[in-house]
């Protein structure tokens, strides 16, 4: 049975106090309004991870994610944060390969593979992001583009390692633009991703892999997106910064 997941990527937003009040609001709304069949994840900036995690500890539905991880285990890598450090402050999920990191920090397929390995080795779950830019979709090369992203970073994992992985399909043209993919566009890409995964790994593991949609998902469009057979939830940016919107998205299953 696939996990249904809604994850909030806070990106580089919020001060410490704002982060604590946002997570407290989400935590209370989830306790009051959400049934037990969904995994809720919040991904605050690094400095707030431990405090945000502590505030959600008593709520079984809530989980903690980091937005990035170093590919290295330890040592002279100024400014980096290792998987074991994340694990030691209670992180359970790590977002890997977000398009903003690929674009602004030049993270390539090989680096992402190493980040996946480091995350899985610490017993955490990677949320591996993929998605095409607008020019690839306009040129009708979006399947090929996403297929290559998956192949280039995931195909070296073992079946056991892949069992831990969550995928997020995030078309770059839909991120932060207000222009979401239609439910049909999301479904056809998610089905394609699942098929590619079944070629690389066990068919059963591919079937059980949660594939999230990300890109201008909001309370108005989440229900239709989440109703698609291969859409197992969402990775939410802007709307995850508002407790009411985020909770309403969680309730859209
Ligand atoms: C994201 O960047 O992961 C994202 C989905 O952003 P938004 O929801 O703001 O488009």
CSV table of C-alpha atoms and ligand atoms in Angstrom, one decimal:
chain,number,residue,atom,x,y,z
A,1,UNK,CA,0.0,0.0,0.0
A,2,UNK,CA,1.5,3.3,-1.1
A,3,UNK,CA,1.9,6.1,1.5
A,4,UNK,CA,-0.1,9.2,0.9
A,5,UNK,CA,2.1,12.2,1.6
A,6,UNK,CA,1.9,15.9,1.8
A,7,UNK,CA,5.2,17.7,2.3
A,8,UNK,CA,5.7,21.4,2.8
A,9,UNK,CA,9.0,22.9,1.5
A,10,UNK,CA,9.4,26.2,3.4
A,11,UNK,CA,12.5,27.0,1.3
A,12,UNK,CA,14.4,30.1,2.7
A,13,UNK,CA,11.5,31.6,4.4
A,14,UNK,CA,10.5,32.5,8.0
A,15,UNK,CA,12.4,33.7,11.1
A,16,UNK,CA,12.8,31.4,14.1
A,17,UNK,CA,9.7,32.7,15.8
A,18,UNK,CA,7.7,32.6,12.6
A,19,UNK,CA,8.7,29.0,12.0
A,20,UNK,CA,7.7,27.9,15.4
A,21,UNK,CA,4.3,29.6,15.2
A,22,UNK,CA,3.7,28.2,11.7
A,23,UNK,CA,4.5,24.6,12.8
A,24,UNK,CA,2.4,25.0,16.0
A,25,UNK,CA,-0.6,26.1,13.9
A,26,UNK,CA,-0.1,23.2,11.4
A,27,UNK,CA,0.3,20.7,14.3
A,28,UNK,CA,-2.9,21.8,16.0
A,29,UNK,CA,-4.9,21.8,12.7
A,30,UNK,CA,-3.6,18.4,11.8
A,31,UNK,CA,-4.5,17.0,15.2
A,32,UNK,CA,-8.0,18.5,15.0
A,33,UNK,CA,-8.9,17.9,11.4
A,34,UNK,CA,-6.9,15.2,9.7
A,35,UNK,CA,-7.6,11.5,9.8
A,36,UNK,CA,-4.7,9.0,10.2
A,37,UNK,CA,-4.2,8.1,6.6
A,38,UNK,CA,-1.7,10.7,5.5
A,39,UNK,CA,1.9,11.4,6.2
A,40,UNK,CA,2.5,15.1,6.8
A,41,UNK,CA,6.0,16.5,6.4
A,42,UNK,CA,7.4,19.9,7.1
A,43,UNK,CA,10.8,21.0,5.7
A,44,UNK,CA,12.0,24.1,7.5
A,45,UNK,CA,15.4,25.7,7.0
A,46,UNK,CA,18.4,24.0,8.7
A,47,UNK,CA,18.7,26.2,11.8
A,48,UNK,CA,15.1,25.5,12.8
A,49,UNK,CA,15.0,21.7,12.3
A,50,UNK,CA,15.5,20.6,15.8
A,51,UNK,CA,13.0,23.1,17.4
A,52,UNK,CA,10.4,22.4,14.8
A,53,UNK,CA,10.8,18.7,15.2
A,54,UNK,CA,10.4,19.0,19.0
A,55,UNK,CA,7.1,20.8,18.6
A,56,UNK,CA,5.7,18.0,16.4
A,57,UNK,CA,7.0,15.1,18.4
A,58,UNK,CA,3.7,14.1,20.0
A,59,UNK,CA,1.9,14.0,16.7
A,60,UNK,CA,2.3,10.7,14.9
A,61,UNK,CA,1.1,12.2,11.6
A,62,UNK,CA,3.8,14.9,11.5
A,63,UNK,CA,7.3,14.3,10.2
A,64,UNK,CA,10.5,16.4,9.7
A,65,UNK,CA,12.4,16.9,6.5
A,66,UNK,CA,15.6,18.7,5.5
A,67,UNK,CA,15.7,20.6,2.3
A,68,UNK,CA,19.2,19.4,1.3
A,69,UNK,CA,22.1,17.2,2.6
A,70,UNK,CA,25.8,17.0,1.9
A,71,UNK,CA,27.0,14.1,-0.3
A,72,UNK,CA,30.0,13.9,2.2
A,73,UNK,CA,30.0,12.1,5.5
A,74,UNK,CA,32.1,14.6,7.5
A,75,UNK,CA,35.2,16.8,7.3
A,76,UNK,CA,36.3,20.1,5.7
A,77,UNK,CA,33.2,21.1,3.8
A,78,UNK,CA,32.4,24.6,5.1
A,79,UNK,CA,28.7,25.4,5.1
A,80,UNK,CA,27.6,21.8,4.5
A,81,UNK,CA,25.4,19.6,6.7
A,82,UNK,CA,25.8,15.8,6.7
A,83,UNK,CA,23.2,13.1,6.8
A,84,UNK,CA,24.3,11.9,10.2
A,85,UNK,CA,23.9,15.4,11.6
A,86,UNK,CA,20.4,15.6,10.2
A,87,UNK,CA,19.6,12.2,11.6
A,88,UNK,CA,20.9,13.2,15.0
A,89,UNK,CA,18.4,16.1,15.3
A,90,UNK,CA,15.4,13.9,14.4
A,91,UNK,CA,15.1,14.4,10.6
A,92,UNK,CA,13.3,11.6,8.8
A,93,UNK,CA,13.1,12.8,5.2
A,94,UNK,CA,15.5,14.7,3.0
A,95,UNK,CA,14.5,16.6,-0.2
A,96,UNK,CA,17.1,15.8,-2.8
A,97,UNK,CA,17.5,17.4,-6.3
A,98,UNK,CA,15.0,20.2,-6.0
A,99,UNK,CA,15.2,22.2,-9.3
A,100,UNK,CA,16.4,25.3,-7.4
A,101,UNK,CA,19.4,23.3,-6.1
A,102,UNK,CA,20.1,21.8,-9.5
A,103,UNK,CA,19.9,25.3,-11.0
A,104,UNK,CA,21.5,27.7,-8.5
A,105,UNK,CA,23.9,25.2,-6.9
A,106,UNK,CA,24.7,23.2,-10.0
A,107,UNK,CA,23.9,19.8,-8.4
A,108,UNK,CA,24.4,17.2,-11.0
A,109,UNK,CA,23.2,13.6,-11.3
A,110,UNK,CA,26.3,12.1,-9.7
A,111,UNK,CA,26.1,14.4,-6.7
A,112,UNK,CA,22.4,13.6,-6.3
A,113,UNK,CA,23.2,9.9,-6.4
A,114,UNK,CA,25.7,10.4,-3.6
A,115,UNK,CA,23.2,12.4,-1.6
A,116,UNK,CA,20.6,9.6,-2.0
A,117,UNK,CA,23.1,7.0,-0.8
A,118,UNK,CA,24.2,9.2,2.2
A,119,UNK,CA,20.5,9.7,3.2
A,120,UNK,CA,19.5,6.1,2.9
A,121,UNK,CA,22.6,4.9,4.7
A,122,UNK,CA,21.4,7.0,7.7
A,123,UNK,CA,17.9,5.3,7.6
A,124,UNK,CA,16.2,8.5,6.3
A,125,UNK,CA,13.9,8.7,3.3
A,126,UNK,CA,14.9,10.8,0.3
A,127,UNK,CA,12.3,12.8,-1.6
A,128,UNK,CA,13.9,12.8,-5.0
A,129,UNK,CA,12.8,15.7,-7.2
A,130,UNK,CA,12.6,15.6,-11.0
A,131,UNK,CA,10.8,17.8,-13.6
A,132,UNK,CA,11.3,19.4,-16.9
A,133,UNK,CA,11.8,23.1,-17.9
A,134,UNK,CA,9.2,24.7,-20.1
A,135,UNK,CA,11.3,24.5,-23.3
A,136,UNK,CA,11.5,20.7,-22.9
A,137,UNK,CA,7.7,20.4,-22.6
A,138,UNK,CA,7.1,22.8,-25.5
A,139,UNK,CA,9.5,20.6,-27.6
A,140,UNK,CA,7.6,17.5,-26.5
A,141,UNK,CA,10.7,16.1,-24.9
A,142,UNK,CA,9.4,16.1,-21.3
A,143,UNK,CA,9.1,12.3,-20.8
A,144,UNK,CA,12.6,11.8,-22.2
A,145,UNK,CA,14.0,14.6,-20.0
A,146,UNK,CA,12.5,13.3,-16.7
A,147,UNK,CA,13.3,9.6,-17.7
A,148,UNK,CA,17.0,10.6,-18.0
A,149,UNK,CA,16.9,12.5,-14.6
A,150,UNK,CA,15.6,9.3,-12.9
A,151,UNK,CA,18.0,7.0,-14.7
A,152,UNK,CA,21.1,9.1,-14.1
A,153,UNK,CA,20.6,9.4,-10.3
A,154,UNK,CA,18.5,6.4,-9.3
A,155,UNK,CA,19.5,3.5,-11.4
A,156,UNK,CA,22.7,2.7,-9.4
A,157,UNK,CA,20.7,2.1,-6.2
A,158,UNK,CA,19.9,-1.5,-5.2
A,159,UNK,CA,16.3,-2.7,-4.9
A,160,UNK,CA,16.6,-2.4,-1.1
A,161,UNK,CA,17.9,1.2,-1.3
A,162,UNK,CA,15.2,2.1,-3.8
A,163,UNK,CA,12.5,0.8,-1.4
A,164,UNK,CA,13.1,3.9,0.8
A,165,UNK,CA,12.8,6.5,-2.0
A,166,UNK,CA,9.9,8.9,-2.5
A,167,UNK,CA,9.7,10.7,-5.9
A,168,UNK,CA,8.4,14.3,-6.4
A,169,UNK,CA,7.5,15.3,-10.0
A,170,UNK,CA,7.8,19.1,-10.2
A,171,UNK,CA,7.6,20.6,-13.6
A,172,UNK,CA,9.8,23.7,-13.4
A,173,UNK,CA,7.4,25.8,-15.3
A,174,UNK,CA,4.8,25.2,-12.5
A,175,UNK,CA,7.0,26.0,-9.5
A,176,UNK,CA,6.0,29.3,-7.9
A,177,UNK,CA,4.4,30.5,-11.1
A,178,UNK,CA,0.7,29.9,-10.2
A,179,UNK,CA,0.5,27.8,-13.4
A,180,UNK,CA,-0.1,24.2,-12.2
A,181,UNK,CA,0.1,21.1,-14.4
A,182,UNK,CA,-3.4,19.8,-15.3
A,183,UNK,CA,-4.4,16.7,-13.5
A,184,UNK,CA,-4.1,14.9,-16.8
A,185,UNK,CA,-0.5,16.2,-17.4
A,186,UNK,CA,0.4,15.1,-13.8
A,187,UNK,CA,-1.2,11.7,-14.2
A,188,UNK,CA,0.5,10.9,-17.5
A,189,UNK,CA,3.9,11.9,-16.2
A,190,UNK,CA,3.4,10.0,-12.9
A,191,UNK,CA,2.4,6.9,-14.8
A,192,UNK,CA,5.5,7.3,-17.0
A,193,UNK,CA,7.7,7.7,-13.9
A,194,UNK,CA,6.3,4.6,-12.3
A,195,UNK,CA,6.9,2.6,-15.5
A,196,UNK,CA,10.5,3.8,-15.7
A,197,UNK,CA,11.0,2.8,-12.0
A,198,UNK,CA,9.6,-0.7,-12.8
A,199,UNK,CA,12.3,-1.1,-15.5
A,200,UNK,CA,15.0,-0.1,-13.1
A,201,UNK,CA,13.7,-1.9,-10.0
A,202,UNK,CA,11.3,-4.6,-8.8
A,203,UNK,CA,7.8,-4.0,-10.3
A,204,UNK,CA,6.4,-4.3,-6.8
A,205,UNK,CA,8.7,-1.7,-5.4
A,206,UNK,CA,7.8,0.7,-8.3
A,207,UNK,CA,4.1,0.1,-7.6
A,208,UNK,CA,4.6,0.8,-3.9
A,209,UNK,CA,6.7,4.0,-4.5
A,210,UNK,CA,4.9,7.2,-3.5
A,211,UNK,CA,5.1,9.8,-6.3
A,212,UNK,CA,4.2,13.3,-5.3
A,213,UNK,CA,3.2,16.2,-7.5
A,214,UNK,CA,4.7,19.7,-6.9
A,215,UNK,CA,4.2,23.0,-8.7
A,216,UNK,CA,1.6,25.6,-7.6
A,217,UNK,CA,-0.5,23.1,-5.8
A,218,UNK,CA,-3.1,24.8,-3.7
A,219,UNK,CA,-6.4,24.1,-1.8
A,220,UNK,CA,-8.3,24.8,-5.0
A,221,UNK,CA,-6.5,22.2,-7.3
A,222,UNK,CA,-5.2,19.6,-4.8
A,223,UNK,CA,-8.3,17.4,-4.8
A,224,UNK,CA,-8.3,16.8,-8.5
A,225,UNK,CA,-4.6,16.2,-8.6
A,226,UNK,CA,-4.6,13.8,-5.7
A,227,UNK,CA,-7.6,11.9,-7.2
A,228,UNK,CA,-5.3,10.7,-10.0
A,229,UNK,CA,-4.3,7.0,-9.7
A,230,UNK,CA,-0.6,7.6,-9.8
A,231,UNK,CA,-0.5,10.9,-7.8
A,232,UNK,CA,0.2,9.9,-4.1
A,233,UNK,CA,0.3,13.4,-2.7
A,234,UNK,CA,2.1,16.7,-3.0
A,235,UNK,CA,5.3,18.6,-2.4
A,236,UNK,CA,4.0,22.1,-1.6
A,237,UNK,CA,6.0,25.3,-1.7
A,238,UNK,CA,4.2,28.6,-1.4
A,239,UNK,CA,1.0,27.2,0.1
A,240,UNK,CA,2.9,25.4,2.8
A,241,UNK,CA,3.8,28.7,4.4
A,242,UNK,CA,0.1,29.3,5.3
A,243,UNK,CA,-1.2,26.9,7.9
A,244,UNK,CA,-4.8,27.0,6.7
A,245,UNK,CA,-3.9,26.4,3.0
A,246,UNK,CA,-1.5,23.7,3.9
A,247,UNK,CA,-4.0,21.9,6.1
A,248,UNK,CA,-6.7,22.2,3.5
A,249,UNK,CA,-4.3,20.6,0.9
A,250,UNK,CA,-3.7,17.7,3.4
A,251,UNK,CA,-7.4,17.3,3.7
A,252,UNK,CA,-7.8,17.0,-0.1
A,253,UNK,CA,-7.3,13.3,-0.3
B,1,LIG,C1,8.4,23.6,-4.8
B,1,LIG,O1,9.3,24.4,-5.0
B,1,LIG,O2,8.7,22.5,-4.3
B,1,LIG,C2,7.0,23.9,-5.0
B,1,LIG,C3,6.2,23.0,-5.3
B,1,LIG,O3,6.7,25.3,-5.0
B,1,LIG,P1,5.3,25.9,-5.3
B,1,LIG,O4,4.2,25.1,-4.6
B,1,LIG,O5,5.4,27.3,-4.6
B,1,LIG,O6,5.1,26.0,-6.7
